[in-house]
Structures are given as structure tokens and as C-alpha cells.
Amino acid sequence: MSKEVIVVRGNNTLAGEVQASGAKNSALKLMAAALLGQGASVIRNVPDISDIAVMSEVLQRLGAVVDRDGHAMSVDTSNVDKFDTPYELVSKMRASISVLGPLIGRFGKAMVAMPGGCQIGARKIDMHLVGLESLGVEFEVDHGTLIASTPHGLHGANVTLEFPSVGATENMLMAAVVAEGDTVIENAAREPEIADLCEMLNSMGARIEGHGSSSIRVEGVPLGDMHPCEHTTVGDRVESGTFLVGGAVTGGPVTVRGITPDFLRMAIVKLQAMGCDVECGDDWITVSRSGPLKPADIQTLPHPGFPTDLQAQFMLLASLADGMSIITENVFENRFMFAAELMRLGADIALEDHHAFIRGVKGLEGAPVSSTDLRAGATLVLAGIVADGHTVVHDIHHIDRGYENYCEKLQALGADVERRAE
């Protein structure tokens, strides 16, 4: 199959309404959690993106039956009889490592290839392993495969994470819910996707309290008490934030529906600081702008801080602001690879360690660019919309990992974008 590109003809137009898809970073983990239900769970509001297809294949390799009907997905894990995931799938997507916790919970053992995925940082899984070891899991690595066992069973523990890692929190939760005794996770990740996972696990019979805070308590239950459930995925805050930045950079107004504003609290604060008008309802956010963009200082931090997954989008805003902005990346070490592509369009950016110094320019000019990762790719399309002339975005498979019908949604907002063979 020929590779595709996205061709953008700059028209500086984005206005209207768009519906947020289900959260990628939640749905993937909800699918993994279905392994603990030992039956057919139904997950609604599942985005139609390539990462979901990869996770479906991972589960099918384990023996699950996965069926989609639009945005509803049935994951029947009744006949799951394998506990090993192959490298060719795990290497496509780091989130595959999230089957580690539920496999350990279900079988007391797991074999998972060491993860690959996008190139935005090493994102080592040491914290996953340290946390699970405290629950009684023993690990060895054999020819690139992580082999987990529980020779003395799973037991509760008090664990303090070195860093509020989302993945480590999720894997610990999915093992701890069926461990003997109570588990307390301190310095736990507080992302909305963590809370969503806990809500589904509780619907399956788990006993979790404190999700959404930095201290999560789990009262272990027998595996046999876990059962299938129905659950609806929360809206995708990063996709929503991307479209809101589109409204900010063009002037809008752009309204995103199907998203809880509190999920984007810090991003909204920064949009307002940069000269945008923001209105919020129970499940919608509108962004517009009539004056010039103002510079801002932004530091990425775990939730409820500014999300690293919106750093590229705000770098675009800063590149057109009236003055000097500084963005500090505290979560991933290689996330500034995107800056070189934005500079191809005329942005004025200087990098120093984990700081980006962005001096606003009057305008951008279209050019061929390449997606360096998922969020960078989506942002380059937005940059093309406000740039003068044509922009061709290559390596758009990154965008397909996390954005459903991205071009179609932008077209509905008035953008002149199209996918076509390279």
C-alpha cells in the first residue's frame, strides 16, 4: 500500500463545532482491564485509531474475541489461555505493556516483549517493575522478553512511586485489585484516564478508592469476584486540546463537545494567558481570539500540571505570539524533535537542554515537513493551516495512532486539507 501524506493549503480558517473522540490513553487500558473480567465486557466511545487496532490484535493473540460495532467494542476474554505477547505487536505500541498487570492478576504470570513505540523518550519501565515487585511479582529478562511470575502469590503493599507514572500506576492497579490484602499507591498518577480505568475496574467488582488523587487505596478481591461490565470511555483531552489550539491559532471560534473542561484546566489557563477567550459548559469548551497572541512560559508536568501531550501544539501558538516564550519539557527527554520541523515553516526556536526559547514571528510559510511523533504530526497540520502556501506533512501514520478522522474533522471546521498518496 502506498504511503499517504496530508496536503494543507493555508487558509487560516477553523471555526465551528467538533465532537471529541473517546480517549486513546484510556480506551487502550480499558481493553487490557477486560482480561480480568473473564467474560464479555462492552466498552463504548472507543476511538477508531490504529493504536486500538494493535491492542485488539494483542488481545486476540491471547485468545480474546474482540468485536467492534461503530464506537462500541465487545472484548470477550472467556477463552484467554495465553499469557505471552509477541514482539512484533508490542514493538508497534508501548501501551501494549499495560497487559502486564492484568495478565499477572489473572494467571499469576506473564511474558511480555520489552516495549518499543514512538521516539519521544526512553520511558523506561523500571517503575512498573519496582511497583509490581512490591506486590510479590518476580521478573527476569530472557532474550528481550520480560518474564513475570508470582511464586508466593500476589499480596497487597504500600508503595510510593518515584514519579507519578501513568503506566506504572495502571499496571499496579490491575494486579493489586486481585491481590490478597490492601494496597496503597502513594504519588500515584492523577490523570483522568487513571480515574476512568478505576471506574471500570470498580464496575467489574474491584474495590478502589482515592482515584484522581495522589493516594489510591485498593482492597484486593478474589479473581473469581471480578466479572464483565459495560463502560463508556471518557473524552480525549489531548485531541480536544489540539482542536482548541486550532481555534486559538486561527481565531476560531472552535467548540469541542464531549470533553470535561476540568481535564484541561491548565491548558485553559495558558490559552487565556496567551490572549484567547475561553468559555466552558458541562461537557464543552469554546476558544476564540480577536487580539494578538501573547507569549507565555509553560512547563510540562504530570496532571494536573500542563500535559506534555499538548506541548507541541502550544509551541505552535508561541511561535506566532508577540514576544518570547519559554517551554520547559519535564516529562520526556526527546520531545523537542518537533521543533526542527516547525522551524522549517519559519518558526524562530532555540533549544537548550530541556528548554525551548521561542521568539514569535509574523507568519509561517508552507513547506514539506515530517511527523516526528503523534502530537507533532497533528500540530504540523495546524501549522500548515495558518502558514502561507502549501504544506505537505509526511509520516502521517503517527497521526493515525491517536486521531480519528483528523482530516475530516478539520475539513468540517473549514480547513483546506486532504490525504493523498505520496
Coordinates of C-alpha atoms in Angstrom, one line a residue:
M1 CA 0.0 0.0 0.0
S2 CA 1.4 3.4 -0.9
K3 CA 2.3 5.8 1.9
E4 CA 0.0 8.8 2.3
V5 CA 0.6 12.4 3.1
I6 CA -1.6 15.3 4.2
V7 CA -1.6 18.3 1.9
V8 CA -2.6 21.5 3.6
R9 CA -3.4 24.8 1.7
G10 CA -3.1 27.5 4.2
N11 CA -6.3 29.4 4.6
N12 CA -6.2 30.4 8.3
T13 CA -9.7 29.1 8.8
L14 CA -11.0 26.9 11.6
A15 CA -14.5 27.7 13.1
G16 CA -17.4 25.6 14.2
E17 CA -18.0 22.6 16.4
V18 CA -16.2 19.2 16.6
Q19 CA -17.0 16.1 18.7
A20 CA -14.2 14.7 20.8
S21 CA -13.5 11.0 20.3
G22 CA -13.0 8.7 23.2
A23 CA -9.7 9.0 25.0
K24 CA -7.0 6.9 23.3
N25 CA -4.9 6.7 26.5
S26 CA -8.0 5.4 28.4
A27 CA -9.5 3.0 25.9
L28 CA -6.3 1.1 25.4
K29 CA -6.1 0.4 29.2
L30 CA -9.8 -0.4 29.5
M31 CA -9.3 -3.1 26.8
A32 CA -6.4 -4.5 28.8
A33 CA -8.5 -4.4 32.0
A34 CA -11.2 -6.6 30.3
L35 CA -8.7 -9.5 30.8
L36 CA -9.7 -9.5 34.5
G37 CA -13.4 -9.8 33.7
Q38 CA -13.3 -13.4 32.3
G39 CA -16.2 -12.7 30.0
A40 CA -17.6 -10.2 27.5
S41 CA -17.2 -6.6 28.6
V42 CA -18.6 -3.8 26.4
I43 CA -16.6 -0.6 26.1
R44 CA -18.3 2.3 24.5
N45 CA -16.9 5.5 22.9
V46 CA -13.8 3.7 21.7
P47 CA -11.9 5.7 19.0
D48 CA -11.3 4.2 15.6
I49 CA -7.5 4.7 15.5
S50 CA -4.6 2.4 14.7
D51 CA -3.4 2.0 18.3
I52 CA -6.7 0.5 19.2
A53 CA -6.3 -2.0 16.2
V54 CA -2.9 -3.0 17.6
M55 CA -4.3 -3.6 21.1
S56 CA -7.2 -5.6 19.6
E57 CA -4.7 -7.8 17.9
V58 CA -2.7 -8.2 21.2
L59 CA -5.8 -9.4 23.0
Q60 CA -6.8 -11.7 20.1
R61 CA -3.3 -13.3 20.2
L62 CA -4.0 -14.0 23.9
G63 CA -7.3 -15.8 23.0
A64 CA -9.8 -13.0 23.4
V65 CA -12.7 -12.3 20.9
V66 CA -12.8 -8.6 20.0
D67 CA -15.7 -7.2 18.0
R68 CA -16.4 -3.6 17.0
D69 CA -19.8 -2.0 16.2
G70 CA -19.1 1.6 15.4
H71 CA -17.6 3.1 18.6
A72 CA -18.7 0.2 20.8
M73 CA -16.4 -2.7 21.4
S74 CA -17.0 -6.1 22.9
V75 CA -14.0 -7.8 24.5
D76 CA -14.7 -11.4 25.4
T77 CA -11.9 -12.8 27.5
S78 CA -13.7 -16.0 28.5
N79 CA -11.2 -18.2 26.5
V80 CA -8.0 -16.3 27.1
D81 CA -5.4 -19.1 27.7
K82 CA -2.2 -17.4 26.8
F83 CA -0.1 -15.0 28.8
D84 CA 2.6 -14.0 26.3
T85 CA 2.6 -11.1 23.9
P86 CA 4.8 -11.1 20.8
Y87 CA 7.4 -8.5 20.0
E88 CA 6.0 -7.6 16.6
L89 CA 2.9 -6.2 18.3
V90 CA 4.5 -4.7 21.4
S91 CA 7.1 -3.0 19.3
K92 CA 4.4 -1.1 17.5
M93 CA 2.9 0.4 20.6
R94 CA 4.3 1.0 24.1
A95 CA 0.8 0.8 25.6
S96 CA 0.9 -3.0 25.0
I97 CA 2.9 -3.2 28.2
S98 CA -0.4 -2.4 30.0
V99 CA -1.4 -6.1 29.6
L100 CA 1.3 -7.0 32.1
G101 CA -0.7 -6.1 35.2
P102 CA -3.9 -7.9 34.2
L103 CA -2.1 -11.0 32.9
I104 CA -0.3 -11.2 36.2
G105 CA -3.6 -10.7 38.0
R106 CA -5.3 -13.4 36.0
F107 CA -2.6 -16.1 35.6
G108 CA 0.0 -15.2 38.2
K109 CA 2.5 -15.0 35.4
A110 CA 3.1 -13.1 32.1
M111 CA 5.6 -12.9 29.3
V112 CA 5.7 -9.6 27.6
A113 CA 8.2 -8.4 25.0
M114 CA 10.1 -5.3 26.0
P115 CA 8.2 -2.3 24.6
G116 CA 9.0 -0.1 21.6
G117 CA 6.8 2.7 20.3
C118 CA 7.3 6.3 19.4
Q119 CA 10.7 8.1 19.7
I120 CA 9.9 10.8 22.2
G121 CA 12.0 9.3 25.0
A122 CA 13.2 6.2 26.7
R123 CA 10.2 6.0 29.0
K124 CA 11.8 3.1 30.9
I125 CA 9.5 0.6 32.6
D126 CA 11.6 0.3 35.8
M127 CA 8.8 1.9 37.9
H128 CA 6.3 -0.7 36.5
L129 CA 8.6 -3.5 37.7
V130 CA 9.5 -2.0 41.1
G131 CA 5.8 -1.4 41.9
L132 CA 4.8 -4.9 40.8
E133 CA 7.7 -6.5 42.7
S134 CA 6.4 -4.9 45.9
L135 CA 3.2 -6.9 45.2
G136 CA 5.1 -10.2 45.1
V137 CA 6.0 -10.3 41.4
E138 CA 9.4 -11.6 40.3
F139 CA 10.9 -10.7 37.0
E140 CA 13.6 -11.9 34.7
V141 CA 14.6 -10.9 31.2
D142 CA 15.3 -13.5 28.6
H143 CA 16.3 -12.5 25.1
G144 CA 14.3 -9.3 25.2
T145 CA 11.2 -10.8 26.8
L146 CA 10.1 -9.8 30.3
I147 CA 9.1 -12.9 32.3
A148 CA 6.9 -12.3 35.3
S149 CA 6.0 -14.9 38.0
T150 CA 4.4 -14.9 41.4
P151 CA 5.8 -17.9 43.2
H152 CA 4.3 -16.8 46.5
G153 CA 1.1 -15.2 45.1
L154 CA 0.1 -11.6 44.9
H155 CA -0.2 -9.6 48.1
G156 CA -1.0 -6.0 49.0
A157 CA 1.7 -3.5 49.8
N158 CA 2.3 0.2 50.5
V159 CA 4.1 1.6 47.5
T160 CA 5.4 5.1 46.9
L161 CA 6.2 5.8 43.2
E162 CA 9.4 7.7 42.5
F163 CA 7.5 9.6 39.8
P164 CA 3.7 9.7 39.2
S165 CA 4.0 7.4 36.2
V166 CA 0.7 6.7 34.4
G167 CA 1.7 3.3 33.1
A168 CA 3.2 2.1 36.4
T169 CA 0.1 3.3 38.3
E170 CA -2.2 1.4 35.8
N171 CA -0.2 -1.8 35.9
M172 CA -0.1 -1.8 39.6
L173 CA -3.8 -1.2 39.9
M174 CA -4.7 -4.1 37.5
A175 CA -2.6 -6.5 39.6
A176 CA -3.5 -5.1 43.0
V177 CA -7.3 -5.4 42.5
V178 CA -6.9 -9.2 42.8
A179 CA -4.0 -9.3 45.3
E180 CA -4.5 -10.6 48.8
G181 CA -4.9 -7.7 51.2
D182 CA -4.8 -4.0 50.8
T183 CA -2.5 -1.9 48.5
V184 CA -1.9 1.8 48.8
I185 CA -0.2 3.6 45.9
E186 CA 1.3 6.9 47.0
N187 CA 2.5 9.6 44.5
A188 CA 0.1 7.8 42.1
A189 CA -0.7 9.4 38.7
R190 CA -3.8 11.6 38.8
E191 CA -4.7 11.7 35.1
P192 CA -8.4 11.5 34.2
E193 CA -7.5 8.3 32.3
I194 CA -6.5 6.7 35.6
A195 CA -9.8 7.6 37.2
D196 CA -11.6 6.2 34.1
L197 CA -9.7 2.9 34.5
C198 CA -10.6 2.7 38.2
E199 CA -14.2 3.3 37.5
M200 CA -14.3 0.4 35.0
L201 CA -12.4 -1.9 37.4
N202 CA -14.9 -1.0 40.2
S203 CA -17.7 -1.8 37.8
M204 CA -16.1 -5.2 37.4
G205 CA -16.0 -5.9 41.1
A206 CA -12.8 -4.2 42.3
R207 CA -12.7 -2.0 45.4
I208 CA -10.7 1.1 44.7
E209 CA -10.8 4.4 46.4
G210 CA -9.0 7.7 46.0
H211 CA -8.5 7.6 42.2
G212 CA -8.0 11.1 40.9
S213 CA -5.8 11.9 44.0
S214 CA -2.2 11.1 44.6
S215 CA -3.1 8.3 47.1
I216 CA -5.0 5.4 45.8
R217 CA -6.2 2.6 48.1
V218 CA -7.1 -0.9 46.7
E219 CA -8.8 -3.6 48.7
G220 CA -8.0 -6.8 47.0
V221 CA -10.8 -9.2 46.0
P222 CA -10.6 -12.8 44.7
L223 CA -10.2 -13.1 40.9
G224 CA -13.4 -15.1 40.8
D225 CA -15.3 -12.0 42.1
M226 CA -14.3 -10.0 39.0
H227 CA -16.9 -10.0 36.3
P228 CA -17.5 -8.4 32.9
C229 CA -19.1 -4.9 32.7
E230 CA -20.2 -2.1 30.4
H231 CA -18.3 1.1 30.5
T232 CA -18.1 4.4 28.4
T233 CA -14.7 5.9 27.8
V234 CA -14.1 9.5 28.7
G235 CA -13.5 12.1 26.1
D236 CA -10.0 12.6 24.7
R237 CA -8.5 15.7 26.4
V238 CA -5.4 15.7 24.1
E239 CA -7.4 15.5 20.9
S240 CA -9.8 18.2 22.3
G241 CA -6.8 20.4 23.3
T242 CA -5.4 20.1 19.7
F243 CA -8.6 21.4 18.2
L244 CA -8.8 24.2 20.8
V245 CA -5.3 25.3 19.8
G246 CA -6.6 25.3 16.2
G247 CA -9.2 27.7 17.3
A248 CA -6.7 29.8 19.2
V249 CA -4.2 30.0 16.3
T250 CA -6.8 30.9 13.7
G251 CA -9.1 33.0 15.8
G252 CA -12.0 30.5 15.8
P253 CA -14.4 30.2 17.4
V254 CA -14.0 26.4 17.8
T255 CA -16.1 24.4 20.1
V256 CA -15.2 20.9 21.2
R257 CA -18.1 18.8 22.7
G258 CA -17.8 15.6 24.6
I259 CA -15.0 16.7 26.9
T260 CA -14.9 17.6 30.6
P261 CA -13.3 21.1 30.9
D262 CA -11.6 20.2 34.2
F263 CA -9.5 17.7 32.3
L264 CA -7.8 20.6 30.5
R265 CA -7.7 23.1 33.4
M266 CA -4.0 24.1 33.0
A267 CA -4.3 24.3 29.2
I268 CA -7.3 26.6 29.5
V269 CA -5.3 28.8 31.9
K270 CA -2.5 29.1 29.4
L271 CA -4.9 29.8 26.4
Q272 CA -6.3 32.7 28.4
A273 CA -2.9 33.9 29.3
M274 CA -2.0 33.9 25.6
G275 CA -4.9 36.2 24.7
C276 CA -7.7 33.8 24.0
D277 CA -11.3 33.9 25.1
V278 CA -12.4 30.5 26.6
E279 CA -16.0 29.5 27.5
C280 CA -16.9 26.2 29.2
G281 CA -20.0 24.2 29.8
D282 CA -20.5 20.8 31.5
D283 CA -19.1 18.9 28.5
W284 CA -17.9 21.5 26.0
I285 CA -15.2 24.2 25.6
T286 CA -15.1 27.1 23.1
V287 CA -12.0 29.0 22.2
S288 CA -11.8 32.2 20.2
R289 CA -9.4 35.1 19.8
S290 CA -9.7 38.6 18.4
G291 CA -6.4 40.2 19.6
P292 CA -2.7 39.2 19.1
L293 CA -1.3 36.1 20.6
K294 CA 0.7 36.8 23.8
P295 CA 3.9 34.9 24.8
A296 CA 3.8 32.5 27.8
D297 CA 6.1 30.4 29.9
I298 CA 5.0 26.7 30.0
Q299 CA 6.3 23.8 32.0
T300 CA 5.1 20.3 31.3
L301 CA 4.2 18.3 34.4
P302 CA 2.1 15.3 35.3
H303 CA -1.6 16.0 35.7
P304 CA -3.0 18.4 37.0
G305 CA 0.0 20.2 35.5
F306 CA 0.4 21.2 31.9
P307 CA 0.2 18.0 29.7
T308 CA 3.3 17.0 27.8
D309 CA 1.0 15.8 25.0
L310 CA -0.1 19.4 24.4
Q311 CA 3.5 20.8 24.4
A312 CA 3.9 20.7 20.6
Q313 CA 0.5 22.4 20.0
F314 CA 1.4 25.3 22.3
M315 CA 4.8 25.6 20.8
L316 CA 3.0 26.4 17.5
L317 CA 1.0 29.1 19.4
A318 CA 4.1 30.5 20.9
S319 CA 5.8 30.7 17.5
L320 CA 3.2 33.2 16.4
A321 CA 3.0 35.2 19.7
D322 CA 4.2 38.7 20.1
G323 CA 7.3 38.2 22.1
M324 CA 9.5 35.5 23.7
S325 CA 8.0 32.3 25.2
I326 CA 9.9 29.6 27.1
I327 CA 8.7 26.0 27.1
T328 CA 10.3 23.5 29.6
E329 CA 9.8 19.8 28.9
N330 CA 10.0 17.9 32.2
V331 CA 8.4 14.6 31.2
F332 CA 10.0 13.2 28.0
E333 CA 13.6 13.9 27.0
N334 CA 13.3 13.9 23.2
R335 CA 10.1 15.7 22.7
F336 CA 11.7 18.8 21.1
M337 CA 12.5 16.9 17.9
F338 CA 9.3 18.5 16.6
A339 CA 10.9 22.0 16.9
A340 CA 13.1 21.4 13.8
E341 CA 10.1 20.7 11.7
L342 CA 8.3 23.8 12.9
M343 CA 11.5 25.8 12.1
R344 CA 11.2 24.6 8.5
L345 CA 8.0 26.6 8.3
G346 CA 9.8 29.7 9.6
A347 CA 9.5 29.5 13.4
D348 CA 12.3 31.0 15.5
I349 CA 13.2 28.4 18.1
A350 CA 16.4 27.9 20.1
L351 CA 16.8 24.7 22.1
E352 CA 18.9 24.3 25.3
D353 CA 18.7 21.1 27.2
H354 CA 15.0 20.7 28.1
H355 CA 14.1 24.3 27.4
A356 CA 12.8 25.8 24.1
F357 CA 13.1 29.5 23.6
I358 CA 10.5 30.6 21.0
R359 CA 10.6 34.1 19.6
G360 CA 7.3 34.9 17.9
V361 CA 7.3 35.6 14.1
K362 CA 4.8 37.4 12.0
G363 CA 3.8 34.4 10.0
L364 CA 4.8 30.9 8.8
E365 CA 5.5 29.6 5.3
G366 CA 4.3 26.3 3.9
A367 CA 7.0 23.6 3.3
P368 CA 7.4 19.8 3.3
V369 CA 7.6 18.5 6.9
S370 CA 7.6 15.1 8.7
S371 CA 5.7 14.0 11.7
T372 CA 8.3 13.1 14.4
D373 CA 5.6 11.7 16.7
L374 CA 1.8 11.5 17.2
R375 CA 1.2 15.0 18.6
A376 CA 3.8 16.7 16.4
G377 CA 2.1 15.4 13.3
A378 CA -1.3 16.8 14.3
T379 CA 0.4 20.1 15.1
L380 CA 2.2 20.3 11.8
V381 CA -1.2 20.1 10.1
L382 CA -2.5 23.0 12.2
A383 CA 0.7 24.9 11.3
G384 CA 0.0 24.4 7.7
I385 CA -3.5 25.8 8.1
V386 CA -2.0 29.2 9.3
A387 CA 1.0 29.1 7.0
D388 CA 1.2 30.9 3.7
G389 CA 1.1 28.5 0.8
H390 CA 1.2 24.7 0.7
T391 CA 2.4 22.4 3.4
V392 CA 2.9 18.6 2.9
V393 CA 3.0 16.5 6.1
H394 CA 4.8 13.2 5.7
D395 CA 4.8 10.1 8.0
I396 CA 1.2 10.6 8.9
H397 CA 0.9 7.1 10.3
H398 CA 1.9 8.8 13.6
I399 CA -1.3 10.9 13.4
D400 CA -3.4 7.8 12.7
R401 CA -2.3 6.3 16.0
G402 CA -4.3 8.8 18.0
Y403 CA -6.6 11.0 15.9
E404 CA -9.8 9.6 14.4
N405 CA -10.8 11.2 11.1
Y406 CA -8.5 14.1 11.7
C407 CA -8.6 15.5 8.2
E408 CA -12.4 15.1 8.0
K409 CA -12.9 16.9 11.3
L410 CA -10.6 19.8 10.2
Q411 CA -12.4 20.0 6.9
A412 CA -15.7 20.3 8.7
L413 CA -14.2 23.3 10.5
G414 CA -13.3 24.9 7.2
A415 CA -9.7 23.8 6.7
D416 CA -8.4 23.0 3.2
V417 CA -6.7 19.7 3.9
E418 CA -6.6 16.4 2.2
R419 CA -5.0 13.0 2.4
R420 CA -3.5 11.5 -0.7
A421 CA -0.9 9.0 -1.9
E422 CA 2.7 10.2 -1.5

